[in-house]
mmCIF file of C-alpha atoms in Angstrom:
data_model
loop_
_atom_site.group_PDB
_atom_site.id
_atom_site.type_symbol
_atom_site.label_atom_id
_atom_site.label_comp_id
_atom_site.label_asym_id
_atom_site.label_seq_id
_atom_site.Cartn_x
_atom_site.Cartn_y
_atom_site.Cartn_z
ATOM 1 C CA UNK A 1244 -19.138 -4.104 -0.869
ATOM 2 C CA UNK A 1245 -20.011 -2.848 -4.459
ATOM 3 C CA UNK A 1246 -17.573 -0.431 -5.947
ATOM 4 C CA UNK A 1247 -19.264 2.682 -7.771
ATOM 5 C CA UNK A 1248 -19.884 2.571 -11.070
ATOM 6 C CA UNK A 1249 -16.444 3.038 -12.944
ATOM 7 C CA UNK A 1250 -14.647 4.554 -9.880
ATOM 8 C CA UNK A 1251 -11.439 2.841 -9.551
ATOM 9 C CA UNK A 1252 -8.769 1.370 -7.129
ATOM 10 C CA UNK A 1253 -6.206 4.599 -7.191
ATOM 11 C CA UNK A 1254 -2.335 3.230 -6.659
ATOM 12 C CA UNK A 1255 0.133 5.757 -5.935
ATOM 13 C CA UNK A 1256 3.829 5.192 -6.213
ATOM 14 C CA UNK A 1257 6.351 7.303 -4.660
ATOM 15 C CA UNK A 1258 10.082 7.278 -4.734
ATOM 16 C CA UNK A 1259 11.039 9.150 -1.795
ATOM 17 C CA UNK A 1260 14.790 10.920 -1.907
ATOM 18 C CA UNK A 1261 16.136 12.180 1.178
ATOM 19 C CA UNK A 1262 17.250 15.294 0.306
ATOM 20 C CA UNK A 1263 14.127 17.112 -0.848
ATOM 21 C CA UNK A 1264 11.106 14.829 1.582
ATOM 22 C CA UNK A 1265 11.954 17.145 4.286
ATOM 23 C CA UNK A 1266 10.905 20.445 2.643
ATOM 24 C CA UNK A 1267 8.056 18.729 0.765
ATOM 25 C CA UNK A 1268 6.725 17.936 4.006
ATOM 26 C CA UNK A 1269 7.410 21.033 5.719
ATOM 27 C CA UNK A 1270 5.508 22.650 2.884
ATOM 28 C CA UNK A 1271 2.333 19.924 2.755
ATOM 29 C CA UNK A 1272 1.695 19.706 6.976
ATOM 30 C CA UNK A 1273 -0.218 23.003 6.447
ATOM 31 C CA UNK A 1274 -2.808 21.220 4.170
ATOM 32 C CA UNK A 1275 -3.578 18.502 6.809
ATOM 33 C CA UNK A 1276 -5.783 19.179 10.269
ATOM 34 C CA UNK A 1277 -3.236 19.547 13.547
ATOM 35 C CA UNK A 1278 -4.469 16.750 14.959
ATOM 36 C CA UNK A 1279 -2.285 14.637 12.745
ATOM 37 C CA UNK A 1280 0.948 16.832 12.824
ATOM 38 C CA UNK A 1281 2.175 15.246 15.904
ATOM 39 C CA UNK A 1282 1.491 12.055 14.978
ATOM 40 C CA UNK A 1283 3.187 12.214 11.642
ATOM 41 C CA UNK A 1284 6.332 14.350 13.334
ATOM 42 C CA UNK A 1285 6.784 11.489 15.411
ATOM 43 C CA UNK A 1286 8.145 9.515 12.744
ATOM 44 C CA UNK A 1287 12.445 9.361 12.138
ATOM 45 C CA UNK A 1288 11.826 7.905 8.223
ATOM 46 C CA UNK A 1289 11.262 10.367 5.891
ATOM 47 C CA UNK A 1290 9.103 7.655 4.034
ATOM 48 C CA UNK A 1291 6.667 7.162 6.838
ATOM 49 C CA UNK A 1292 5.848 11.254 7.153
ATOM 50 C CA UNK A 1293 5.983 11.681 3.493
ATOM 51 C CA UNK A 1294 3.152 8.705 3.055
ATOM 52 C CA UNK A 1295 0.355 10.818 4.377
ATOM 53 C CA UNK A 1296 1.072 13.258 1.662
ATOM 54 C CA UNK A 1297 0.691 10.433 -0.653
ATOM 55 C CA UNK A 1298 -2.831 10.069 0.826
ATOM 56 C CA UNK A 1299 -3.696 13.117 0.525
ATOM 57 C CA UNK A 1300 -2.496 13.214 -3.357
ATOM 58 C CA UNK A 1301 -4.542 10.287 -3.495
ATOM 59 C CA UNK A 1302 -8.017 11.677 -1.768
ATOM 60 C CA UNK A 1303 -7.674 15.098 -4.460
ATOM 61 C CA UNK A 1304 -7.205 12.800 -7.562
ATOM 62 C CA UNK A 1305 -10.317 10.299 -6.478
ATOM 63 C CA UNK A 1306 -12.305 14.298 -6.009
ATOM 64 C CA UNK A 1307 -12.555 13.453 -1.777
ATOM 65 C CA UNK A 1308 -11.365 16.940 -0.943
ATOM 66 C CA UNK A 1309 -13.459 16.715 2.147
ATOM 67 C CA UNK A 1310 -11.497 14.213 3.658
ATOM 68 C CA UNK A 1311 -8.015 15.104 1.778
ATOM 69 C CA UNK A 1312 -7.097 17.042 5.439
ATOM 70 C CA UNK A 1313 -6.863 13.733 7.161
ATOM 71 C CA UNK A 1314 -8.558 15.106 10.110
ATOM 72 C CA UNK A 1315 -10.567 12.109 10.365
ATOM 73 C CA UNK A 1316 -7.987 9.775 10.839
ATOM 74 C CA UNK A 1317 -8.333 7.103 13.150
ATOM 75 C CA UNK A 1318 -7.614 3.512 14.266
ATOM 76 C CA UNK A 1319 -9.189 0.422 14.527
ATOM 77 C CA UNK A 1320 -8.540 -2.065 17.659
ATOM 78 C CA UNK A 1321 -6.169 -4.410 15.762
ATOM 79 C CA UNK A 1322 -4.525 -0.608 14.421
ATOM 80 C CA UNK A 1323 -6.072 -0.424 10.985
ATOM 81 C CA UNK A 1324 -6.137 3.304 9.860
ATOM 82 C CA UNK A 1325 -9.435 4.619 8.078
ATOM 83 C CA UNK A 1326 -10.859 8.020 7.899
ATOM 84 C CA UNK A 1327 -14.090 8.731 10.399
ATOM 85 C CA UNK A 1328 -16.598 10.210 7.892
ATOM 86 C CA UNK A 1329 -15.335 9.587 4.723
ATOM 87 C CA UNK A 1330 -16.190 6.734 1.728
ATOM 88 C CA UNK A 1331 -12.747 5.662 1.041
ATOM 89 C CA UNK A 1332 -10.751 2.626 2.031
ATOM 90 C CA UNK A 1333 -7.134 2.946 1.983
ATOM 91 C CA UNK A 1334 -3.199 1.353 2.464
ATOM 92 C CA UNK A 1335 -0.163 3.108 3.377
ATOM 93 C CA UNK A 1336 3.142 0.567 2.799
ATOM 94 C CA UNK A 1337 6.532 1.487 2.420
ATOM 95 C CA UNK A 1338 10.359 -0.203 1.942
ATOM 96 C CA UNK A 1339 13.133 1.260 1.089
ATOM 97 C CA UNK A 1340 12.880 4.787 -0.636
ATOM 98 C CA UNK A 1341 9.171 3.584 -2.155
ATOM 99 C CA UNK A 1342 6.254 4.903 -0.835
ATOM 100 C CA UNK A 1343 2.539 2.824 -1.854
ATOM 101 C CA UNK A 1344 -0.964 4.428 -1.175
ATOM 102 C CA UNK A 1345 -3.960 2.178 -2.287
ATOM 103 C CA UNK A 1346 -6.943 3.998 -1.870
ATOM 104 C CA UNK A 1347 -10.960 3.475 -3.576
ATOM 105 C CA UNK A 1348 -14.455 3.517 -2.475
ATOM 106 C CA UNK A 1349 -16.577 1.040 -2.349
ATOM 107 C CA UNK A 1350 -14.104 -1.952 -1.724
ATOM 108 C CA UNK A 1351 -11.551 -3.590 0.958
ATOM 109 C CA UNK A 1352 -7.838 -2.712 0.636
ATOM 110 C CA UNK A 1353 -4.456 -3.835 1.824
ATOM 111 C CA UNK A 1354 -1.549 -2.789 -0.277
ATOM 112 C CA UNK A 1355 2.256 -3.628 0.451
ATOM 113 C CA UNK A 1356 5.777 -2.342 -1.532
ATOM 114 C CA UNK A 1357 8.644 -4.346 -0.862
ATOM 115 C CA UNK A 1358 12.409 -3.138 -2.034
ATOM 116 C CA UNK A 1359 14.468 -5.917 -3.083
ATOM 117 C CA UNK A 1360 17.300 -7.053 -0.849
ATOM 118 C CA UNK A 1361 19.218 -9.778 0.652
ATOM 119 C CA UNK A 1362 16.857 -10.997 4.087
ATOM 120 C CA UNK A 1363 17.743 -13.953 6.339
ATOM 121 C CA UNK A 1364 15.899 -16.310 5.033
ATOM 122 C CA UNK A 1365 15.734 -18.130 8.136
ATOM 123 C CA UNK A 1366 13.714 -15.525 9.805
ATOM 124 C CA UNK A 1367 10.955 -16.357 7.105
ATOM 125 C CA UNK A 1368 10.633 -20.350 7.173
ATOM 126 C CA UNK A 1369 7.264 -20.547 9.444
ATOM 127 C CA UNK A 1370 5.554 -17.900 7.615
ATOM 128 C CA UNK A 1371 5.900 -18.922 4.352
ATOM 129 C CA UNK A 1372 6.050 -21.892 1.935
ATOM 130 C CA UNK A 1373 8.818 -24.217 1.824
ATOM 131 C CA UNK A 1374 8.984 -23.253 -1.910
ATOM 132 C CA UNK A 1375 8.657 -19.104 -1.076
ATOM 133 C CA UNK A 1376 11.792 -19.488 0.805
ATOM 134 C CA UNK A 1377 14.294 -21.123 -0.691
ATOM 135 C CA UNK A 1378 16.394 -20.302 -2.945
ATOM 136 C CA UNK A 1379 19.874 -18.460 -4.032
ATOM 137 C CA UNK A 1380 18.608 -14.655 -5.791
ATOM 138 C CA UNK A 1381 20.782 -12.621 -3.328
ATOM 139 C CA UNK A 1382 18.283 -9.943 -3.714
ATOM 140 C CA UNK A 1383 15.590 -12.419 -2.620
ATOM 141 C CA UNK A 1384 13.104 -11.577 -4.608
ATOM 142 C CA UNK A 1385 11.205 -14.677 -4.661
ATOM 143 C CA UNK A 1386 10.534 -14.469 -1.205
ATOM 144 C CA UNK A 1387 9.768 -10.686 -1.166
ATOM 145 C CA UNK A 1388 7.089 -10.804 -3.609
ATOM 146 C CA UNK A 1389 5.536 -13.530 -1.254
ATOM 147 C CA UNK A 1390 6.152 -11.762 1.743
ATOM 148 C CA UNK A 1391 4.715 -8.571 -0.350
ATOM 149 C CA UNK A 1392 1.596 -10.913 -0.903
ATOM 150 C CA UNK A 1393 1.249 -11.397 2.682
ATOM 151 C CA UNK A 1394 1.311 -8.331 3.985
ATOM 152 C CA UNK A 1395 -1.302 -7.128 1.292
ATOM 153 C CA UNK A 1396 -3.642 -9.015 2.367
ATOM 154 C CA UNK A 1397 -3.219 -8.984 6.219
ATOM 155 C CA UNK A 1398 -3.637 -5.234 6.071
ATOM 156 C CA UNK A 1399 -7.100 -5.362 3.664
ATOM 157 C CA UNK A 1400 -7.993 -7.927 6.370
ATOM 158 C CA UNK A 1401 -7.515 -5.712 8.989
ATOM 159 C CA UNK A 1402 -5.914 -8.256 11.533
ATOM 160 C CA UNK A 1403 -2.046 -7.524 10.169
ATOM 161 C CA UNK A 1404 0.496 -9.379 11.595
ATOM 162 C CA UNK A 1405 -1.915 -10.184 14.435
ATOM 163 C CA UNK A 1406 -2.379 -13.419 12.828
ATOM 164 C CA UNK A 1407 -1.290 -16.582 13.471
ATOM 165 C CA UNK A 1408 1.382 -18.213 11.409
ATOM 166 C CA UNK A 1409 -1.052 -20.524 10.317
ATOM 167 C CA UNK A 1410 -3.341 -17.899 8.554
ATOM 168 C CA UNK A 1411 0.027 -15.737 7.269
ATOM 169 C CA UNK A 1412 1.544 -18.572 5.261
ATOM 170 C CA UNK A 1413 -2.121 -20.050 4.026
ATOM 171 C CA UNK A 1414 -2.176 -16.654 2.387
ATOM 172 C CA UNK A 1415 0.278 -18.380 -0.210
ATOM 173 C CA UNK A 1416 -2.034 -20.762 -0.585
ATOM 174 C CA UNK A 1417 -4.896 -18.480 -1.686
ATOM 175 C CA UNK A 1418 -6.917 -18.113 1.903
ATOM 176 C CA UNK A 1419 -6.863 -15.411 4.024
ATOM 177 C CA UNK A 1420 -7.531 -15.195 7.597
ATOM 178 C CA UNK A 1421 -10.742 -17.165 8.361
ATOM 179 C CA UNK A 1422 -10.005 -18.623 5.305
ATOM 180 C CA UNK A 1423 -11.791 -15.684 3.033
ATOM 181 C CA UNK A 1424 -10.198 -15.227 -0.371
ATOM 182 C CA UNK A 1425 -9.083 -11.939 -1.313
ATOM 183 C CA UNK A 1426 -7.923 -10.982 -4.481
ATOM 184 C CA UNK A 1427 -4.341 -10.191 -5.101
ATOM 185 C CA UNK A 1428 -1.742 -9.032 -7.991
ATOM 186 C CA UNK A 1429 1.975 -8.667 -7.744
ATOM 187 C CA UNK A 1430 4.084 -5.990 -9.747
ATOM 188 C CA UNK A 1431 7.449 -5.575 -9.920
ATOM 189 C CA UNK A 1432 8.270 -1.566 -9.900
ATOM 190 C CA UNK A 1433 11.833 0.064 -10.329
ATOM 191 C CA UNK A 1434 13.899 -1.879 -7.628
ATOM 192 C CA UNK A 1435 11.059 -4.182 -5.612
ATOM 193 C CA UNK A 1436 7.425 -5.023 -6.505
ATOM 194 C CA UNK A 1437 4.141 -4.156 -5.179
ATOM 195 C CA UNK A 1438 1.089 -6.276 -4.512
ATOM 196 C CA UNK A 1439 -2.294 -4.792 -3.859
ATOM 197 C CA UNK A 1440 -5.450 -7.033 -2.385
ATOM 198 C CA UNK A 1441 -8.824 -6.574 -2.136
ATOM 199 C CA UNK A 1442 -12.097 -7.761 -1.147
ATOM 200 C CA UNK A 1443 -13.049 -8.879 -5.027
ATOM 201 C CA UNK A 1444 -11.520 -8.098 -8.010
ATOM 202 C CA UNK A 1445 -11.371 -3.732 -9.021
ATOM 203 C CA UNK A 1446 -13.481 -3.018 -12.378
ATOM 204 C CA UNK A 1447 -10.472 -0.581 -12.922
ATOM 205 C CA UNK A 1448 -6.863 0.437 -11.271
ATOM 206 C CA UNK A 1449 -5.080 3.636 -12.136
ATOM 207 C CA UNK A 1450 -0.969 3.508 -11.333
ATOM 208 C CA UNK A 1451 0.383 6.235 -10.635
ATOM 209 C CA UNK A 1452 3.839 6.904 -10.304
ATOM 210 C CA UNK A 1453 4.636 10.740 -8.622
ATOM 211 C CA UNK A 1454 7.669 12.756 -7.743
ATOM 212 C CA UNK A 1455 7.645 14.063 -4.122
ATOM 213 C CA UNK A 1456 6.607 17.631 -6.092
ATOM 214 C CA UNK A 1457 3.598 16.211 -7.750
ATOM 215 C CA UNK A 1458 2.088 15.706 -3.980
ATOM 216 C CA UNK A 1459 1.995 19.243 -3.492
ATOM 217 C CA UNK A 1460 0.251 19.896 -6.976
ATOM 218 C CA UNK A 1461 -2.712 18.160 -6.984
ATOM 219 C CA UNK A 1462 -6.295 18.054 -9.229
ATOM 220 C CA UNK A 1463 -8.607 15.632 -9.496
ATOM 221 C CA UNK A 1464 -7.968 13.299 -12.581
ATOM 222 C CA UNK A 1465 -11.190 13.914 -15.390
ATOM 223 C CA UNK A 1466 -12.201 10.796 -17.248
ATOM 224 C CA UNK A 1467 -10.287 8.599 -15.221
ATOM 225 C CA UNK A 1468 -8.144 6.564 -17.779
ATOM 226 C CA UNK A 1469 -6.848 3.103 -16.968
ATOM 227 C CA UNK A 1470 -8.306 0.263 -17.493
ATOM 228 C CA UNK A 1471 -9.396 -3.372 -15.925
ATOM 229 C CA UNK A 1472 -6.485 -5.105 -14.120
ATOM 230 C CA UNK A 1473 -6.934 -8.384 -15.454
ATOM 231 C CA UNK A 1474 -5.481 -9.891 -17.968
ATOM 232 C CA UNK A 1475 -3.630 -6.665 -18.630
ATOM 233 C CA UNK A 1476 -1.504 -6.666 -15.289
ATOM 234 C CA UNK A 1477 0.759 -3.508 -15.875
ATOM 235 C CA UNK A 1478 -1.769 -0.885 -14.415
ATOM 236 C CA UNK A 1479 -1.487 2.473 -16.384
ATOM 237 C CA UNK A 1480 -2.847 5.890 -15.520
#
């Protein structure tokens, strides 16, 4: 797929607290179609309701107002979401109190957010590399960022953790499933890191990072700052 000219790969970061995602959400179901209210409801973490608002933050600042309602939301058979009817590919990920939304035209995207924290290693050993998983950061961040790196690209692949264990740890060793390359970059953000993938490299990425307010006041960004992700790696809006 061919990206638009100078459109780029939108990244939204959230920081979701507990206290105020409830009445941000209360407030934002009235700006997206019915259909979805139940299945958003249906959700205990506040993080996993709240990350449809993020899309829809994201849609307005790309100018997709058409689609910004979600009512075109939909699955595919491995449980991809896309919207029926509209250009844009997009992620949802979320870990701890972070919320991610990737979301662009014109290209293939998985995007994964990871909070740092002590895992069982153990549980990790025939998914990833021998050298992913060991060693002695409590906080295991190592291993997250790889794990963050899988999960990336599983969901831009569309077969998630479908896969075999075969294909999920020769992710680390730059193939995808089927053994197609994806491009990938890893961030760290306040408390975890953040690695989006896609189908070849974005001409531009915009970060974002919003309060749970700003997803409620939305325009579309004009002149689209930012610039190409590579070699600068900390994407800016």
């Amino acid at each position: 797929m061919n990206g638009a000219s100078g459109a780029p790969v939108l990244v939204v970061v959230c920081r979701v607290a507990g206290s105020d995602a409830e009445d941000v959400l209360g407030r934002g179901l009235p700006h997206l179609a019915p259909r979805v209210h139940g299945d958003i409801l249906r959700y205990r973490r506040a993080e996993d309701r709240v990350a449809r608002l993020a899309l829809r933050h994201a849609l307005l600042r790309l100018g997709l107002a058409a689609g910004s309602d979600l009512g075109g939301w939909t699955r595919t058979p491995t449980g991809r979401p896309f919207l029926a009817g509209c250009a844009v590919d997009f992620s949802l990920s979320h870990s701890g109190d972070l919320v991610a939304v990737a979301a662009g035209t014109g290209y293939r995207l998985g995007v994964d957010v990871e909070w740092f924290r002590p895992v069982e290693r153990d549980a990790f050993s025939r998914l990833l590399l021998p050298r992913e998983v060991d060693g002695d950061d409590p906080d295991c961040r190592g291993l997250l960022r790889a794990w963050s790196l899988r999960e990336a690209v599983l969901k831009a692949d569309g077969i998630g953790l479908l896969a075999s264990e075969v294909d999920v740890r020769a992710v680390g060793e730059g193939r995808g499933p089927g053994g197609r390359r994806w491009w990938t970059d890893t961030l760290d953000v306040d408390g975890g890191c953040l690695t989006l993938a896609a189908d070849r490299r974005p001409e531009r990425i915009v970060r974002e990072d919003v309060g749970l307010s700003d997803l409620l006041e939305t325009s579309p960004i004009v002149g689209w700052p930012g610039h190409a992700s590579a070699p600068a790696r900390e994407w800016t809006a």
